[in-house]
XYZ file of C-alpha atoms in Angstrom:
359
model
C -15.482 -6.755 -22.750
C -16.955 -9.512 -24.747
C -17.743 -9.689 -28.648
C -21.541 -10.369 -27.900
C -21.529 -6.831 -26.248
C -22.295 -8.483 -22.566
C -19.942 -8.479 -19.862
C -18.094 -12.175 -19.130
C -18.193 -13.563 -15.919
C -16.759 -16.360 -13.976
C -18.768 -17.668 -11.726
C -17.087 -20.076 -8.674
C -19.772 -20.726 -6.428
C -17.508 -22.845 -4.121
C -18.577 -24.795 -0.870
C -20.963 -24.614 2.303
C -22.986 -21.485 1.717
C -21.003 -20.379 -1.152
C -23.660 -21.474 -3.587
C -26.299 -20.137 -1.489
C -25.449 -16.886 -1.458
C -24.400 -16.682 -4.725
C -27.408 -17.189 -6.599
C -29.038 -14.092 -5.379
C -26.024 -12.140 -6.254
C -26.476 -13.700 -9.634
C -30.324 -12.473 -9.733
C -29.323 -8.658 -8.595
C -27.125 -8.607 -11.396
C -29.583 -9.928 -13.983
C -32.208 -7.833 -12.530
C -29.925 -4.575 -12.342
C -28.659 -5.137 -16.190
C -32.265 -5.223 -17.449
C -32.635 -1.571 -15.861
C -29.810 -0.088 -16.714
C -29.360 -1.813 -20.435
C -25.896 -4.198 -19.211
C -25.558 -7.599 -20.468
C -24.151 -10.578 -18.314
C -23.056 -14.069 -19.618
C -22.455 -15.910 -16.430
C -20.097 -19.082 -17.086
C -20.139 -21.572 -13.890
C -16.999 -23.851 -12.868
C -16.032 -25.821 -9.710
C -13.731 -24.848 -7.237
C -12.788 -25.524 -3.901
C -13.058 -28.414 -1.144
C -15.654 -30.338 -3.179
C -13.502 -30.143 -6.233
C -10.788 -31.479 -3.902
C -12.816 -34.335 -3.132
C -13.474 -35.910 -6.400
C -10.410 -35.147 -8.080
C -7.663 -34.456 -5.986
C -7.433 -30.699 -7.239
C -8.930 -27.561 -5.877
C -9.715 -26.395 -9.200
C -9.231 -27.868 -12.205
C -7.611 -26.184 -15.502
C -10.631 -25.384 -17.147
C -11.474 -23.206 -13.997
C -8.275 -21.471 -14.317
C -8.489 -21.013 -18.223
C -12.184 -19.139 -17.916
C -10.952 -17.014 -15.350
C -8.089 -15.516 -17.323
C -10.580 -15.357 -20.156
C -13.694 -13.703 -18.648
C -14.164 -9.855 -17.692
C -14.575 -10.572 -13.743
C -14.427 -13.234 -11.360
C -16.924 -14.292 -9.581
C -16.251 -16.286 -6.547
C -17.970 -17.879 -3.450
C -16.698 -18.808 -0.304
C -14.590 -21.998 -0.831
C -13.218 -24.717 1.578
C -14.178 -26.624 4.692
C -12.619 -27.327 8.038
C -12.977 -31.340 7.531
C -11.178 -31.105 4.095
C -7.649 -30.407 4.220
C -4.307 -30.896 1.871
C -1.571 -33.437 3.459
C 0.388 -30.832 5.453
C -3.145 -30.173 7.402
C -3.454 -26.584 5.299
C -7.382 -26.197 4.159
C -8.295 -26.128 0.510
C -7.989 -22.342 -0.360
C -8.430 -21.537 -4.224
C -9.335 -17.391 -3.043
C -5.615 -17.642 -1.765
C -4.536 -19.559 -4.715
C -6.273 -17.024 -7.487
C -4.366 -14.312 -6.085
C -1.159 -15.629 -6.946
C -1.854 -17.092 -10.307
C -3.087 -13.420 -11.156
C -0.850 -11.307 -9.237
C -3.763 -9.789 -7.369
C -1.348 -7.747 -5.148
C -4.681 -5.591 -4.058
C -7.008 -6.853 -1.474
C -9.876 -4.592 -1.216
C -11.954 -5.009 1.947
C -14.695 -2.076 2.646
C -16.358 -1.821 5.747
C -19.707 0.465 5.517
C -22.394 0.695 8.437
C -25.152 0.706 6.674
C -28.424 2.232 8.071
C -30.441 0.038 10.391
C -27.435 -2.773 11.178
C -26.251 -2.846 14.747
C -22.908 -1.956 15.322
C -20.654 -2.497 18.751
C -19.271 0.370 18.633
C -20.922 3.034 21.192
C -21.782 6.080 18.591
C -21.345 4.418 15.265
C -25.010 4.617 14.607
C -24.579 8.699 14.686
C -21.260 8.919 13.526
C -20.606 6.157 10.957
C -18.360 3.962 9.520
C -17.262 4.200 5.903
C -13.494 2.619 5.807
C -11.568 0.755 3.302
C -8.893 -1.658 4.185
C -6.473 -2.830 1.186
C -4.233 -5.784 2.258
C -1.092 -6.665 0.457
C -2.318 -10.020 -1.271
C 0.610 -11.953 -2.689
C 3.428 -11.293 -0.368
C 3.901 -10.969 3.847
C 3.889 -13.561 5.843
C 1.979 -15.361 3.179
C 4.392 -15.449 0.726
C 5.701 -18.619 2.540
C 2.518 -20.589 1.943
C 3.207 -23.721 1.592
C 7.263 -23.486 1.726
C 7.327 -23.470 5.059
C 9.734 -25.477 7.216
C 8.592 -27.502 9.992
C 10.608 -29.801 11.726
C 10.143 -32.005 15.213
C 11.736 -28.534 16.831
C 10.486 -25.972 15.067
C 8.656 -24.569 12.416
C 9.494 -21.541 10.516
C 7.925 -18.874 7.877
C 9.036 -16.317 5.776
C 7.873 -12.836 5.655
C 8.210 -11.223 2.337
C 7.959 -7.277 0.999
C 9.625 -6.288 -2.248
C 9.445 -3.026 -4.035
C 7.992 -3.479 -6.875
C 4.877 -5.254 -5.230
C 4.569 -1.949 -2.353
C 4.999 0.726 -5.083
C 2.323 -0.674 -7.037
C -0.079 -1.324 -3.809
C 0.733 2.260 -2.715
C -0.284 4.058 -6.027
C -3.481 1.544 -6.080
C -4.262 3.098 -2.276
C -3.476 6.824 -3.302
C -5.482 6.429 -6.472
C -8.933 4.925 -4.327
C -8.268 7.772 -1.890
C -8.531 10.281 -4.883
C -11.355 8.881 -5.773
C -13.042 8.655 -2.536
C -12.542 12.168 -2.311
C -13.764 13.204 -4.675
C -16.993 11.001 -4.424
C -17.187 13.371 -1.087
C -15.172 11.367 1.332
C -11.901 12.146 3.189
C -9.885 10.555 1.291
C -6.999 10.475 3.364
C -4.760 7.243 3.657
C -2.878 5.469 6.349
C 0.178 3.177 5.927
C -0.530 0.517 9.395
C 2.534 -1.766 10.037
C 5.414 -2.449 12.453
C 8.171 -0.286 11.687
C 9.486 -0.073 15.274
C 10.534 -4.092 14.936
C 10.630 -5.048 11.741
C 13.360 -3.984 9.168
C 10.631 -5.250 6.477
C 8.143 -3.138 7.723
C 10.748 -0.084 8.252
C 10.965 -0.911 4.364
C 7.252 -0.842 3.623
C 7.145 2.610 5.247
C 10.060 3.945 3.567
C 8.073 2.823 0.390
C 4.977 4.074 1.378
C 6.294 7.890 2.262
C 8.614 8.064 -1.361
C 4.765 7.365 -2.836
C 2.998 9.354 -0.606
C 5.372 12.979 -2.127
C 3.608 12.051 -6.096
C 0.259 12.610 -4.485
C 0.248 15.544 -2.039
C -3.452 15.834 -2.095
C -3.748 12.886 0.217
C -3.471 13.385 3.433
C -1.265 10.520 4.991
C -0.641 8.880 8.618
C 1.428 5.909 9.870
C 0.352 3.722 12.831
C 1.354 0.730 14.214
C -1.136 -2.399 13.620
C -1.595 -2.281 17.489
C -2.762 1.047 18.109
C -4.350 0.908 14.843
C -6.001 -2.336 16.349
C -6.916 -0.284 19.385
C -8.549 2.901 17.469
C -10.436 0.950 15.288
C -12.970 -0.037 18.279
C -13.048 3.011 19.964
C -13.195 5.964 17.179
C -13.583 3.600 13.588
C -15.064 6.846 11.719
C -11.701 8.756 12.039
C -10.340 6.367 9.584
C -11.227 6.339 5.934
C -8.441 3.938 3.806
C -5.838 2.104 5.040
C -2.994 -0.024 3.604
C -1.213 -3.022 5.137
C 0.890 -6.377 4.708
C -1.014 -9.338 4.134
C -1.478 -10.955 7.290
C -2.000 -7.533 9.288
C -4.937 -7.260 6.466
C -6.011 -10.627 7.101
C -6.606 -9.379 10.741
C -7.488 -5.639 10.901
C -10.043 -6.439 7.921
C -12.257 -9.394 9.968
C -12.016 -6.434 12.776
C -13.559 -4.125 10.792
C -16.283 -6.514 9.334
C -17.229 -7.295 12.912
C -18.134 -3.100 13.338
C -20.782 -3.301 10.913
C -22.581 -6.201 11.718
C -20.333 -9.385 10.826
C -18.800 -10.864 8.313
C -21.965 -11.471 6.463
C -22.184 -7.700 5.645
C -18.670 -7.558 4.329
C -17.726 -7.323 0.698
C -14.036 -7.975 -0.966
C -12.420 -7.695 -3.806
C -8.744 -8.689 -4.783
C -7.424 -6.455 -7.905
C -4.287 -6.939 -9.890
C -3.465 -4.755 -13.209
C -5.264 -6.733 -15.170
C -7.759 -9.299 -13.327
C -9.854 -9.056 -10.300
C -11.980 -11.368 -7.809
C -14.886 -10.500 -5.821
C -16.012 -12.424 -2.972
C -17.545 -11.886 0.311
C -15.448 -11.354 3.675
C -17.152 -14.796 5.095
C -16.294 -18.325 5.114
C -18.622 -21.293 3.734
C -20.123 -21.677 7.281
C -20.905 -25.397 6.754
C -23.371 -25.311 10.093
C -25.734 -23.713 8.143
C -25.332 -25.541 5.190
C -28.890 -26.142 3.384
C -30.687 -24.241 5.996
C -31.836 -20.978 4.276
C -29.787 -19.258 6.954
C -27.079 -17.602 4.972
C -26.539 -13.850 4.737
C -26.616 -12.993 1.247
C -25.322 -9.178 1.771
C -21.656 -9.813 1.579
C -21.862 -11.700 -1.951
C -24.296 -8.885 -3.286
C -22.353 -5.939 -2.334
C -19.661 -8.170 -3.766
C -21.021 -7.940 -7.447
C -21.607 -4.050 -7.121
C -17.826 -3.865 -6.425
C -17.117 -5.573 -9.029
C -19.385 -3.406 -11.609
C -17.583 -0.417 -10.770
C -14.107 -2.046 -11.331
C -15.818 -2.909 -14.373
C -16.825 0.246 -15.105
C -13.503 1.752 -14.379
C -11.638 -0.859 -16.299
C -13.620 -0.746 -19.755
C -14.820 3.148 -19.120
C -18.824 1.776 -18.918
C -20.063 4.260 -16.814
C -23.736 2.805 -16.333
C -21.850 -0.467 -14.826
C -20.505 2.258 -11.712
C -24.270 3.635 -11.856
C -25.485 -0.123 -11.578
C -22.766 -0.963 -8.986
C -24.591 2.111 -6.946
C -27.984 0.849 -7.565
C -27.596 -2.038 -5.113
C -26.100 -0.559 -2.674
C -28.953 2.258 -2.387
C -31.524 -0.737 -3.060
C -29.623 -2.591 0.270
C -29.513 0.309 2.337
C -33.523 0.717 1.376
C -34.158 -3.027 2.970
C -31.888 -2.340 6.011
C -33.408 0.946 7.087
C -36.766 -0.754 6.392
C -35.934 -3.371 8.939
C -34.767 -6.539 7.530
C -32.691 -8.074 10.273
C -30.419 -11.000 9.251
C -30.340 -14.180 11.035
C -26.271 -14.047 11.281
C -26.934 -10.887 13.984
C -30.209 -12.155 15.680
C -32.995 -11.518 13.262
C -35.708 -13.591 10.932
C -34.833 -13.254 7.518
C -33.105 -15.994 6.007
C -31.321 -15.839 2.522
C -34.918 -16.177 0.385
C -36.270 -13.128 2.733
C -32.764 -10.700 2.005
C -33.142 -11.623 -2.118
C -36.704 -10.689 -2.306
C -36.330 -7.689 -0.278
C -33.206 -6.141 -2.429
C -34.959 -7.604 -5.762
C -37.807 -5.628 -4.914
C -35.718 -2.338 -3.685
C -34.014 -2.358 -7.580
């Protein structure tokens, strides 16, 4: 935590919408501190397809020097379809932080909250309160950018090591603790492809030696398919779930879509020592400028990353704050504001006001 007493943060807006749904995560947090006595020192910096633009980079050093510096990072959605590197790959600094930092722990919740339409037959009785954590650094996108493509073929390499598993595994048995005992399950389930693949044979083996130093947890193994196919029939029988990268990449925009879209979705991506939050959507450049943008996503984002904060530096009123906005957006849901992004009125200005006034 910072000298001046107030908690640093990095703040990368990014492209499209990015910006635009920022800012009123930036407001929540000023206006959430002021209650519950927490300071902020917000420090901006460019990153993403913009960036890319003007100086060939998709963030510059600076950007990458305040992150390691600051408490938390802040970060937007970044890139856009019409900007890409020379292999045809989009501009992708969210992919690019996670390896700088080693931020092996992709945290993606998925919570129904009161008054947002689900899919799902039931879910409006039942609920859905699920966390999927995706393998960050490794899997099939380990080969980012290494890949070998020639007029024949093009190959990728799919990468699992030890070290990287054990220490997503204790990460996954840990939040399951502590989901149960805020009341949840807390029960975990390791979702790969063990009948194929000798690396995922691996990440099970891994997964089970972890799964004996916490015997409180109640554990199950399923194959991304049938996980795939429970998910959208019976989503409230799950609670956490841990997976490679690109299985997270998928199951995780799956189980954004049950509670509304990707606009409701929060994310973090934690390593032992630095974390990102960002919202589950991209920077939705068709909306661009419009006042469309669903600012739920980044929000819930920020109280994510005041309870990592609080965990980190033991500040317990930063958890209490983190809880704060979630009540205070669960009060504007259940009170009827209906987002654009699933049929509704309220535009990014309406969503802001409405939480502002909840806190």
């Amino acid at each position: 935590m910072s000298a001046n007493n107030a908690f640093h943060i990095a703040v990368l807006a990014g492209d499209g919408i990015g910006p635009e749904v920022m800012a009123p995560a930036l407001e929540v947090l000023r206006k959430v501190g002021e209650k519950s006595g927490l300071g902020f020192r917000f420090t901006e910096a460019p990153a993403g397809a913009t960036n890319y633009l003007a100086t060939g980079k998709s963030m510059p050093d600076s950007t990458i020097k305040l992150c390691e510096e600051a408490d938390a990072i802040l970060l937007g959605a970044c890139g856009l379809p019409s900007v890409r590197y020379p292999d045809n790959t989009e501009i992708a600094p969210q992919i690019e932080l996670r390896f700088i930092f080693d931020l092996y722990a992709g945290v993606r919740p998925a919570r129904l909250i009161p008054g947002v339409p689900s899919p799902i037959v039931g879910a409006d009785q039942r609920g859905i309160d699920l966390v999927v954590i995706r393998e960050s650094t490794e899997g099939l996108f380990a080969s980012m950018g290494k890949g070998v493509v020639t007029h024949e073929d093009a190959r990728e390499t799919m990468v699992i090591t030890r070290k990287t598993s054990e220490r997503l595994f204790e990460f996954s048995f840990r939040l399951a603790e502590r989901r149960k005992a805020r009341g949840k399950p807390g029960a975990l389930t390791c979702v790969d492809k063990a009948n194929v693949f000798k690396a995922f044979a691996f990440f099970r083996g891994i997964f089970d030696e972890i799964a004996a130093k916490h015997p409180d947890v109640k554990t199950d193994r399923l194959y991304v398919d049938a996980c795939s196919a429970m998910l959208v029939k019976r989503p409230w029988d799950f609670d956490v779930m841990v997976m490679e990268n690109m299985f997270g990449d998928i199951v995780s925009d799956i189980t954004a879509s049950l509670i509304g879209g990707l606009g409701m979705a929060p994310s973090a991506d934690i390593g032992d020592k630095y974390a990102v939050f960002q919202p589950c959507h991209g920077t939705a450049p068709d909306i661009m400028g419009q006042g469309k943008a669903n600012p739920t996503g980044m929000i819930l984002s920020a109280a994510m990353m005041l309870d990592w904060l609080a965990e980190k530096h033991g500040v317990e009123s930063a958890a209490e704050a983190g809880m704060t906005i979630e009540r205070a957006v669960d009060q504007v849901y259940a009170g009827g504001i209906k987002p654009m992004e699933f049929g509704g009125g309220n535009g990014t200005a309406d969503i802001t006001r409405a939480v502002l006034a909840a806190l």
